[in-house]
């Protein structure tokens, strides 16, 4: 792989894009990231991803690099240079290199890296048959809600699920309530109402999550954002996950048990169709 | 700075030691680290640091790199090449580069980086007058107890303390009990007994902490490891922090109030002397 990346104003080959071992993103996970899906060279709601990057940087008191304004141009250039048809893009911004120690007051030049590469979409079977989830033992961390470079709890939960033969782990927040999957938000259908954990519960403000809420309103599906208890998962008529790369993924098994009839449900399917149409219309 | 670093079997200049932007240590903080103090080219209890690295890697299911066995030789070489008299060393091991996504099953070649550089010891005033701490709002994270590359809660707590004019922040665990400072363990003297949070409470098994417990036993200071409530801090006769770089640092102010008489207490001073003697004897 000889991918070209964007790195603080320059387009460089992967081998030359090395991050300083003293960069705080590497030393402490002191930075944020975004993952986007690339649709035939286009992106869905890039502006929202940039907005969320800015919000994350503000939470960490990292000055946003000026290049963030050029995210669309940078991605277009990477799509061309790497000949990306369908794939994934990642934006990373760290506090950069500073003096030794946690404080990082002298780290005044953030590092911004952008990568975009070809990658096949998730397997069709995931959408046709749905995936198998379990509740992970690993809890979310105390900076949940920021898409930071501290993603070890999610890594551990995904590995825990894999070891148990499941596709993904559902993670509880510090109160023991359902928060999200390892890299996706979660929705349940309960008595024909669409339910998703509210953002107050240490939940990442997902961009696909927000799009699904819009679509549900437009399609007149009753929807509520609230605390979701783990026991409610058992009673769900439908469950699905949302993320930029995975879009809307039905969950049809939970810890080995079928969710209702074990097939993607009608509300999930409607939203999958509506989301595909929205992406087709709005990606640019 | 043109420091020489060790990187997977080779000694390379800092500019050539760049970490792949696809390394999981950078993307997710999927790895562990150790910080050691270098005393005239020597290190205190290096074997314990290596042991803790192995324990952390085991928690993350990362195969320990063979080079870990050579840590002493690697550090000796770095001390020579970088002409280090007194300073700091850091060992980092990550899961390396893998396929896209959280799971990282195909990441089979860990990255091991070791750096060692000259750095003056912490300011003498910190030991003579003691430091000022506050209780940080930021809680520890759900993988506390592992010295992982997920150190953002600690970064945020340190910055919170700095913004409030304090030297360090004391962090509570998920139960709201006192766990540690941002990069140090904590001890209190309560009714002439030495008290420190037990390791069950999401507390890092500090190597200086263990040495202080040994010294306390040897000096017949009564000592107990248990749950420590935040309210107990107010009643402490003495408070001090322990870490490899900071050794034993007296805390004489807490949120602007004096701890007892506002001077390093007698038990703290005794242990500081005993620790200095231990390091002098055992560093190699």
XYZ file of C-alpha atoms in Angstrom:
568
model
C 0.000 0.000 0.000
C 1.549 3.338 -0.976
C -1.276 5.589 0.110
C -0.963 9.368 -0.006
C -1.979 11.190 3.165
C -2.511 14.821 4.055
C -0.331 15.968 6.919
C -0.279 19.576 8.153
C -0.542 21.202 4.740
C 1.264 18.626 2.640
C 0.371 15.527 0.667
C 2.916 12.824 1.533
C 3.304 9.076 0.982
C 2.391 6.881 3.944
C 6.059 6.011 4.646
C 6.843 9.712 5.063
C 3.741 10.519 7.078
C 5.143 9.099 10.307
C 3.893 10.649 13.523
C 6.529 11.834 16.000
C 6.830 9.336 18.873
C 6.609 12.438 21.076
C 3.281 13.542 19.578
C 0.687 13.717 22.340
C -1.807 11.882 20.151
C 0.504 8.885 20.376
C 1.665 9.346 23.981
C -1.727 9.986 25.579
C -4.427 9.767 22.907
C -4.608 13.571 23.236
C -6.649 14.313 20.104
C -9.822 13.520 18.167
C -10.776 11.651 15.022
C -13.564 11.242 12.494
C -14.360 8.344 10.199
C -16.344 8.918 6.997
C -17.549 6.628 4.273
C -16.559 7.540 0.742
C -19.342 7.003 -1.839
C -17.893 7.054 -5.351
C -15.561 9.806 -4.276
C -18.295 11.689 -2.401
C -18.986 12.156 1.307
C -22.198 12.439 3.304
C -22.535 15.441 5.599
C -18.840 16.223 5.762
C -19.668 19.612 7.306
C -21.182 17.839 10.324
C -18.034 15.752 10.770
C -15.918 18.907 10.672
C -18.292 20.541 13.146
C -17.970 17.560 15.520
C -14.184 17.695 15.175
C -14.287 21.349 16.226
C -16.537 20.535 19.180
C -14.183 17.745 20.304
C -11.141 20.014 19.982
C -12.941 22.674 22.024
C -13.592 20.105 24.779
C -9.845 19.382 24.810
C -8.829 23.073 24.451
C -6.902 22.311 21.263
C -6.901 25.196 18.757
C -8.551 23.964 15.532
C -6.031 23.868 12.658
C -6.859 26.217 9.783
C -6.804 23.237 7.390
C -10.082 22.031 8.867
C -11.773 24.673 6.698
C -10.334 22.925 3.647
C -11.489 19.421 4.579
C -13.607 19.084 1.414
C -10.718 20.095 -0.866
C -8.280 17.869 1.006
C -10.574 14.858 0.705
C -11.198 15.545 -2.992
C -7.436 15.653 -3.579
C -6.915 12.387 -1.628
C -9.723 10.685 -3.586
C -7.958 11.639 -6.809
C -4.426 10.818 -5.708
C -5.375 7.452 -4.201
C -7.951 6.667 -6.925
C -10.621 6.012 -4.318
C -13.979 4.818 -5.639
C -15.658 3.494 -2.519
C -13.890 3.476 0.791
C -13.214 5.158 4.067
C -11.670 8.461 5.146
C -10.227 9.355 8.493
C -9.415 12.764 9.921
C -7.174 12.936 13.000
C -6.228 16.083 14.919
C -3.868 15.913 17.917
C -2.420 18.491 20.295
C 0.954 17.870 18.616
C 4.368 17.737 20.259
C 4.886 19.503 23.588
C 7.191 19.500 26.585
C 7.366 16.291 28.607
C 4.368 15.639 30.856
C 0.602 15.581 30.844
C -0.099 19.319 30.764
C 1.053 20.044 27.226
C 0.947 23.819 27.552
C 3.768 24.280 25.057
C 2.132 22.078 22.452
C 0.942 24.897 20.227
C 1.040 23.310 16.777
C -1.678 20.671 16.380
C -1.110 17.762 14.001
C -3.792 17.190 11.363
C -3.712 13.990 9.334
C -6.254 12.969 6.715
C -6.307 9.588 4.986
C -8.699 8.146 2.402
C -8.454 4.664 0.912
C -10.422 2.117 -1.090
C -12.326 -0.384 0.989
C -15.236 -2.665 0.140
C -18.484 -1.880 1.980
C -19.509 -4.131 4.897
C -20.666 -7.615 3.782
C -24.197 -7.742 2.339
C -25.118 -10.546 4.767
C -24.847 -8.096 7.641
C -27.756 -6.135 6.172
C -29.788 -9.089 4.893
C -29.571 -11.305 7.956
C -28.544 -8.813 10.622
C -25.688 -9.181 13.100
C -25.224 -10.820 16.492
C -24.499 -8.567 19.478
C -23.777 -9.130 23.142
C -23.536 -6.845 26.153
C -19.844 -6.194 26.802
C -18.401 -6.344 30.315
C -16.105 -3.467 29.384
C -17.694 -0.135 30.294
C -17.336 3.100 28.393
C -14.804 5.586 29.642
C -15.034 8.874 31.461
C -14.511 10.967 28.329
C -17.273 9.190 26.393
C -19.094 11.539 24.058
C -15.800 12.868 22.656
C -14.536 10.987 19.600
C -11.048 11.049 21.092
C -8.003 8.912 20.385
C -8.752 7.119 23.673
C -10.674 4.200 22.223
C -9.252 1.337 24.235
C -12.524 0.483 26.029
C -14.154 0.118 22.611
C -11.230 -1.994 21.334
C -11.520 -4.264 24.378
C -15.304 -4.552 24.043
C -15.022 -5.452 20.351
C -12.419 -8.102 21.145
C -14.587 -9.413 23.978
C -17.518 -9.768 21.545
C -15.317 -11.447 18.949
C -14.003 -13.936 21.514
C -17.620 -14.795 22.379
C -18.496 -15.306 18.708
C -20.523 -12.078 18.461
C -20.185 -9.358 15.809
C -20.276 -6.419 18.181
C -20.507 -5.491 21.844
C -23.120 -3.175 23.318
C -21.570 -0.882 25.891
C -23.064 0.424 29.107
C -22.212 3.845 30.460
C -20.984 4.579 33.989
C -24.584 4.377 35.260
C -25.029 0.903 33.768
C -27.405 2.144 31.076
C -27.167 1.197 27.401
C -24.998 3.787 25.625
C -23.803 2.561 22.225
C -22.078 -0.252 20.345
C -18.275 -0.144 20.016
C -18.345 2.136 16.959
C -22.040 2.824 16.382
C -25.117 4.280 18.046
C -27.999 1.985 18.912
C -31.758 2.198 18.270
C -34.521 -0.085 19.585
C -38.123 -0.448 18.498
C -40.284 -0.896 21.603
C -44.063 -1.060 21.158
C -43.612 0.384 17.669
C -41.812 3.401 19.067
C -38.213 4.126 18.051
C -35.999 4.544 21.146
C -32.364 5.613 21.354
C -30.157 6.545 24.337
C -30.161 10.321 24.862
C -26.903 12.214 24.411
C -26.771 13.054 28.135
C -25.907 9.403 28.809
C -22.245 9.640 27.679
C -23.326 8.909 24.108
C -21.487 10.012 20.974
C -23.573 12.487 18.925
C -23.574 10.260 15.839
C -24.059 11.878 12.456
C -25.928 8.843 11.139
C -27.892 8.826 14.413
C -29.001 12.417 13.736
C -29.939 11.542 10.139
C -32.039 8.580 11.335
C -33.847 10.819 13.839
C -34.651 13.228 10.978
C -35.869 10.393 8.766
C -38.028 8.972 11.554
C -39.658 12.372 12.048
C -40.219 12.707 8.292
C -41.738 9.208 8.095
C -43.903 9.867 11.166
C -42.335 7.083 13.200
C -42.728 8.039 16.881
C -39.258 8.487 18.343
C -37.867 9.199 21.808
C -34.364 9.879 23.158
C -34.106 8.689 26.755
C -32.316 6.437 29.238
C -32.321 2.851 27.929
C -32.011 0.004 30.449
C -30.169 -3.175 29.494
C -33.279 -5.234 30.342
C -35.234 -3.398 27.627
C -33.038 -4.973 24.947
C -34.740 -8.320 25.615
C -38.161 -6.864 24.839
C -37.154 -4.994 21.687
C -39.146 -5.757 18.553
C -36.257 -4.488 16.447
C -32.705 -3.309 17.138
C -30.294 -1.611 14.790
C -26.937 0.171 14.906
C -25.988 3.364 13.062
C -22.563 4.596 11.959
C -21.013 6.415 9.014
C -19.309 3.326 7.604
C -21.929 0.735 8.611
C -24.940 2.989 7.892
C -27.986 1.184 9.396
C -27.132 -2.372 10.472
C -29.924 -4.619 11.797
C -29.191 -6.554 15.004
C -31.133 -9.819 14.851
C -29.416 -11.805 17.605
C -28.561 -10.720 21.108
C -26.282 -12.968 23.175
C -27.401 -15.908 21.016
C -31.139 -15.205 21.292
C -33.209 -13.972 18.366
C -34.445 -10.406 18.470
C -38.186 -11.045 17.912
C -38.382 -13.122 14.707
C -34.656 -12.994 14.002
C -34.935 -10.898 10.861
C -34.458 -7.227 10.131
C -37.781 -5.661 11.128
C -40.101 -3.442 9.042
C -39.120 -0.112 10.665
C -35.415 -0.957 10.294
C -35.917 -1.809 6.616
C -37.893 1.373 5.942
C -35.165 3.471 7.536
C -32.426 1.607 5.636
C -34.182 2.462 2.351
C -34.759 6.072 3.381
C -31.148 6.473 4.514
C -29.779 5.060 1.245
C -31.951 7.549 -0.668
C -30.812 10.427 1.565
C -27.135 9.580 1.036
C -27.676 9.277 -2.713
C -29.280 12.729 -2.717
C -26.963 14.566 -0.316
C -23.465 13.046 -0.718
C -21.111 15.474 -2.410
C 16.915 17.838 19.741
C 18.371 14.958 17.727
C 17.627 12.162 20.144
C 18.305 8.537 19.274
C 15.410 6.153 19.958
C 15.068 2.390 19.954
C 12.370 1.183 17.563
C 11.686 -2.528 16.987
C 15.289 -3.688 17.083
C 16.995 -0.585 15.702
C 18.490 2.600 17.061
C 17.244 5.491 14.914
C 17.258 9.302 15.084
C 14.018 10.889 16.239
C 13.190 12.158 12.732
C 13.310 8.592 11.415
C 11.428 7.059 14.321
C 8.027 8.212 13.061
C 5.060 6.064 14.027
C 2.779 4.932 11.200
C -0.422 7.007 11.200
C -2.150 3.615 10.921
C -0.511 2.263 14.089
C -3.209 1.310 16.579
C -1.302 3.045 19.345
C -1.961 6.293 17.511
C -5.474 5.500 16.214
C -6.945 4.131 19.443
C -4.322 4.332 22.189
C -4.105 0.536 21.829
C -0.900 -0.029 23.785
C 0.906 0.566 27.087
C 3.748 2.712 28.367
C 6.192 3.071 31.236
C 8.047 6.128 32.480
C 11.294 5.740 34.410
C 13.671 8.196 35.997
C 17.305 7.949 34.968
C 19.778 8.444 37.851
C 23.282 9.090 36.495
C 22.609 6.561 33.770
C 21.008 4.072 36.147
C 17.410 2.986 36.690
C 15.468 1.961 39.778
C 13.616 -1.361 39.629
C 13.578 -1.617 35.853
C 12.541 -5.277 36.154
C 9.290 -4.190 37.836
C 8.560 -1.745 35.023
C 9.108 -4.521 32.476
C 6.895 -6.822 34.531
C 4.119 -4.209 34.615
C 4.479 -3.721 30.850
C 3.958 -7.469 30.394
C 0.924 -7.431 32.694
C -0.593 -4.519 30.752
C 0.040 -6.232 27.420
C -1.581 -9.402 28.768
C -4.688 -7.369 29.737
C -4.825 -6.139 26.128
C -3.924 -9.550 24.588
C -0.881 -8.052 22.858
C 2.018 -10.508 22.496
C 5.033 -9.082 24.360
C 7.861 -8.217 21.934
C 11.073 -10.219 22.486
C 12.984 -6.943 22.893
C 11.359 -6.454 26.296
C 13.882 -8.983 27.631
C 16.644 -6.628 26.522
C 15.224 -3.507 28.161
C 18.301 -3.023 30.369
C 20.697 -3.264 27.408
C 18.520 -0.999 25.274
C 18.397 1.664 27.999
C 22.144 1.428 28.594
C 22.730 1.963 24.876
C 20.331 4.953 24.789
C 22.011 6.479 27.839
C 25.351 6.268 26.035
C 24.152 7.428 22.626
C 22.162 10.363 24.023
C 24.741 11.131 26.730
C 22.072 11.033 29.424
C 23.199 11.888 32.938
C 19.940 12.508 34.748
C 16.658 12.313 32.903
C 13.655 10.298 31.931
C 13.069 7.136 29.907
C 9.875 5.972 28.272
C 8.971 2.548 26.954
C 5.925 2.268 24.653
C 4.488 -0.944 23.217
C 1.489 -0.871 20.848
C -0.495 -3.526 18.995
C 1.078 -2.203 15.776
C -0.571 -1.781 12.398
C -3.612 -3.920 11.566
C -6.568 -4.041 9.231
C -9.043 -1.140 9.476
C -11.344 -1.293 12.475
C -11.339 -1.776 16.218
C -10.720 -5.527 16.379
C -7.111 -5.549 15.191
C -6.893 -9.326 14.766
C -4.369 -9.001 11.951
C -2.112 -6.693 13.945
C 0.523 -9.306 14.757
C 3.690 -7.218 14.958
C 3.701 -4.984 18.031
C 5.627 -1.721 17.947
C 8.154 -1.167 20.722
C 9.702 2.274 21.154
C 12.148 3.283 23.865
C 13.373 6.831 24.431
C 15.720 8.267 27.050
C 16.690 11.906 27.373
C 18.321 14.406 29.720
C 15.905 16.289 31.917
C 16.404 18.214 35.151
C 14.708 16.708 38.206
C 11.481 18.351 39.472
C 12.084 21.734 41.143
C 13.493 21.546 44.691
C 10.690 23.800 45.959
C 8.188 21.033 45.275
C 9.936 18.911 47.912
C 10.767 21.673 50.361
C 7.420 23.444 50.421
C 5.149 20.760 48.992
C 2.634 21.197 46.173
C -0.957 22.379 45.883
C -3.586 19.851 44.765
C -7.295 19.969 44.067
C -9.933 17.336 43.424
C -10.483 17.149 39.666
C -13.978 16.999 38.182
C -12.652 14.645 35.524
C -13.064 11.023 36.591
C -10.706 8.182 35.812
C -11.597 5.960 32.898
C -12.904 2.443 32.662
C -9.514 0.921 31.888
C -7.843 2.534 34.903
C -5.179 0.309 36.423
C -3.614 -0.313 32.999
C -0.871 2.152 32.073
C -2.351 2.385 28.593
C -1.961 5.015 25.905
C -5.485 6.178 26.857
C -4.464 8.965 29.201
C -6.868 11.690 28.178
C -8.761 11.792 31.496
C -5.433 12.403 33.221
C -4.484 15.082 30.668
C -7.827 16.821 31.213
C -7.537 16.604 35.002
C -4.021 18.051 34.927
C -5.184 20.913 32.728
C -8.173 21.476 35.002
C -5.805 21.733 37.991
C -3.491 24.074 36.107
C -6.393 26.331 35.121
C -7.360 26.534 38.800
C -3.802 27.424 39.824
C -3.087 24.012 41.353
C -0.075 21.796 40.692
C -1.989 18.553 40.295
C -5.480 17.084 40.321
C -6.598 14.230 42.538
C -8.823 11.846 40.618
C -11.805 9.887 41.849
C -12.646 6.459 40.462
C -16.034 5.405 39.074
C -17.328 4.901 42.637
C -16.358 8.436 43.615
C -13.499 7.285 45.854
C -10.006 8.777 45.820
C -7.880 6.808 43.337
C -4.702 8.683 42.415
C -3.247 11.939 41.134
C -2.898 12.426 37.372
C 0.450 10.629 37.176
C 1.128 9.505 40.731
C -0.304 7.393 43.541
C -1.487 9.092 46.717
C -0.824 8.426 50.407
C -2.449 10.064 53.436
C -1.424 10.049 57.078
C -4.549 9.720 59.229
C -4.137 9.392 62.999
C -0.465 8.555 62.438
C -1.417 5.661 60.155
C -0.322 5.622 56.502
C -3.329 5.086 54.207
C -3.383 4.544 50.432
C -6.194 3.529 48.057
C -6.172 -0.242 47.501
C -5.455 -1.533 44.005
C -9.011 -2.897 43.682
C -10.206 0.713 43.360
C -9.048 1.183 39.730
C -5.622 2.266 40.976
C -2.374 1.892 39.064
C 0.021 -0.529 40.816
C 2.751 2.074 41.185
C 6.345 0.908 41.511
C 7.196 3.814 43.815
C 3.965 3.069 45.700
C 5.153 -0.516 46.299
C 8.593 0.722 47.417
C 6.975 3.138 49.902
C 4.822 0.334 51.329
C 8.006 -1.733 51.841
C 9.779 1.183 53.484
C 6.823 1.863 55.764
C 6.820 -1.772 56.890
C 10.587 -1.662 57.485
C 10.270 1.570 59.480
C 7.334 0.159 61.458
C 4.926 2.831 60.264
C 1.413 1.308 60.439
C 0.043 1.171 56.897
C -3.299 0.178 55.355
C -4.536 -0.164 51.748
C -8.275 0.512 51.610
C -11.063 2.617 50.106
C -10.305 6.315 50.664
C -13.197 8.773 50.720
C -12.710 12.297 49.387
C -13.839 13.733 52.739
C -10.896 12.052 54.460
C -8.479 14.302 52.576
C -9.609 17.219 54.743
C -8.617 15.405 57.923
C -5.239 14.176 56.715
C -2.240 15.085 58.881
C 0.037 14.563 55.880
C -0.502 13.840 52.173
C 2.075 12.880 49.579
C 2.206 11.599 46.004
C 4.496 8.884 44.628
C 5.763 8.336 41.088
C 8.938 7.207 39.348
C 9.882 10.684 38.151
C 8.521 12.698 41.092
C 9.543 10.136 43.754
C 7.804 11.253 46.996
C 6.220 14.695 46.647
C 4.588 16.289 49.709
C 1.133 17.837 49.204
C 0.819 20.757 51.599
C -2.191 22.562 50.142
C -5.510 21.131 49.082
C -7.872 23.379 47.111
C -6.161 26.387 48.682
C -6.333 25.130 52.289
C -3.250 24.053 54.222
C -2.838 20.348 54.921
C -2.362 20.521 58.725
C 0.504 22.967 59.284
C 1.213 23.503 55.594
C 4.627 21.858 55.630
C 5.869 18.416 54.622
C 5.125 16.253 57.683
C 7.514 14.040 59.672
C 6.377 10.699 58.194
C 6.622 12.127 54.664
C 10.139 13.426 55.354
C 11.258 10.116 56.850
C 9.995 8.235 53.814
C 11.604 10.736 51.408
C 14.966 10.123 53.086
C 14.481 6.346 53.129
C 13.417 6.324 49.467
C 16.448 8.364 48.393
C 18.702 5.890 50.216
C 16.898 2.913 48.620
C 17.304 4.361 45.131
C 20.976 5.117 45.775
C 21.475 1.504 46.873
C 19.357 -0.312 44.257
C 19.526 1.728 41.024
C 21.554 -0.047 38.379
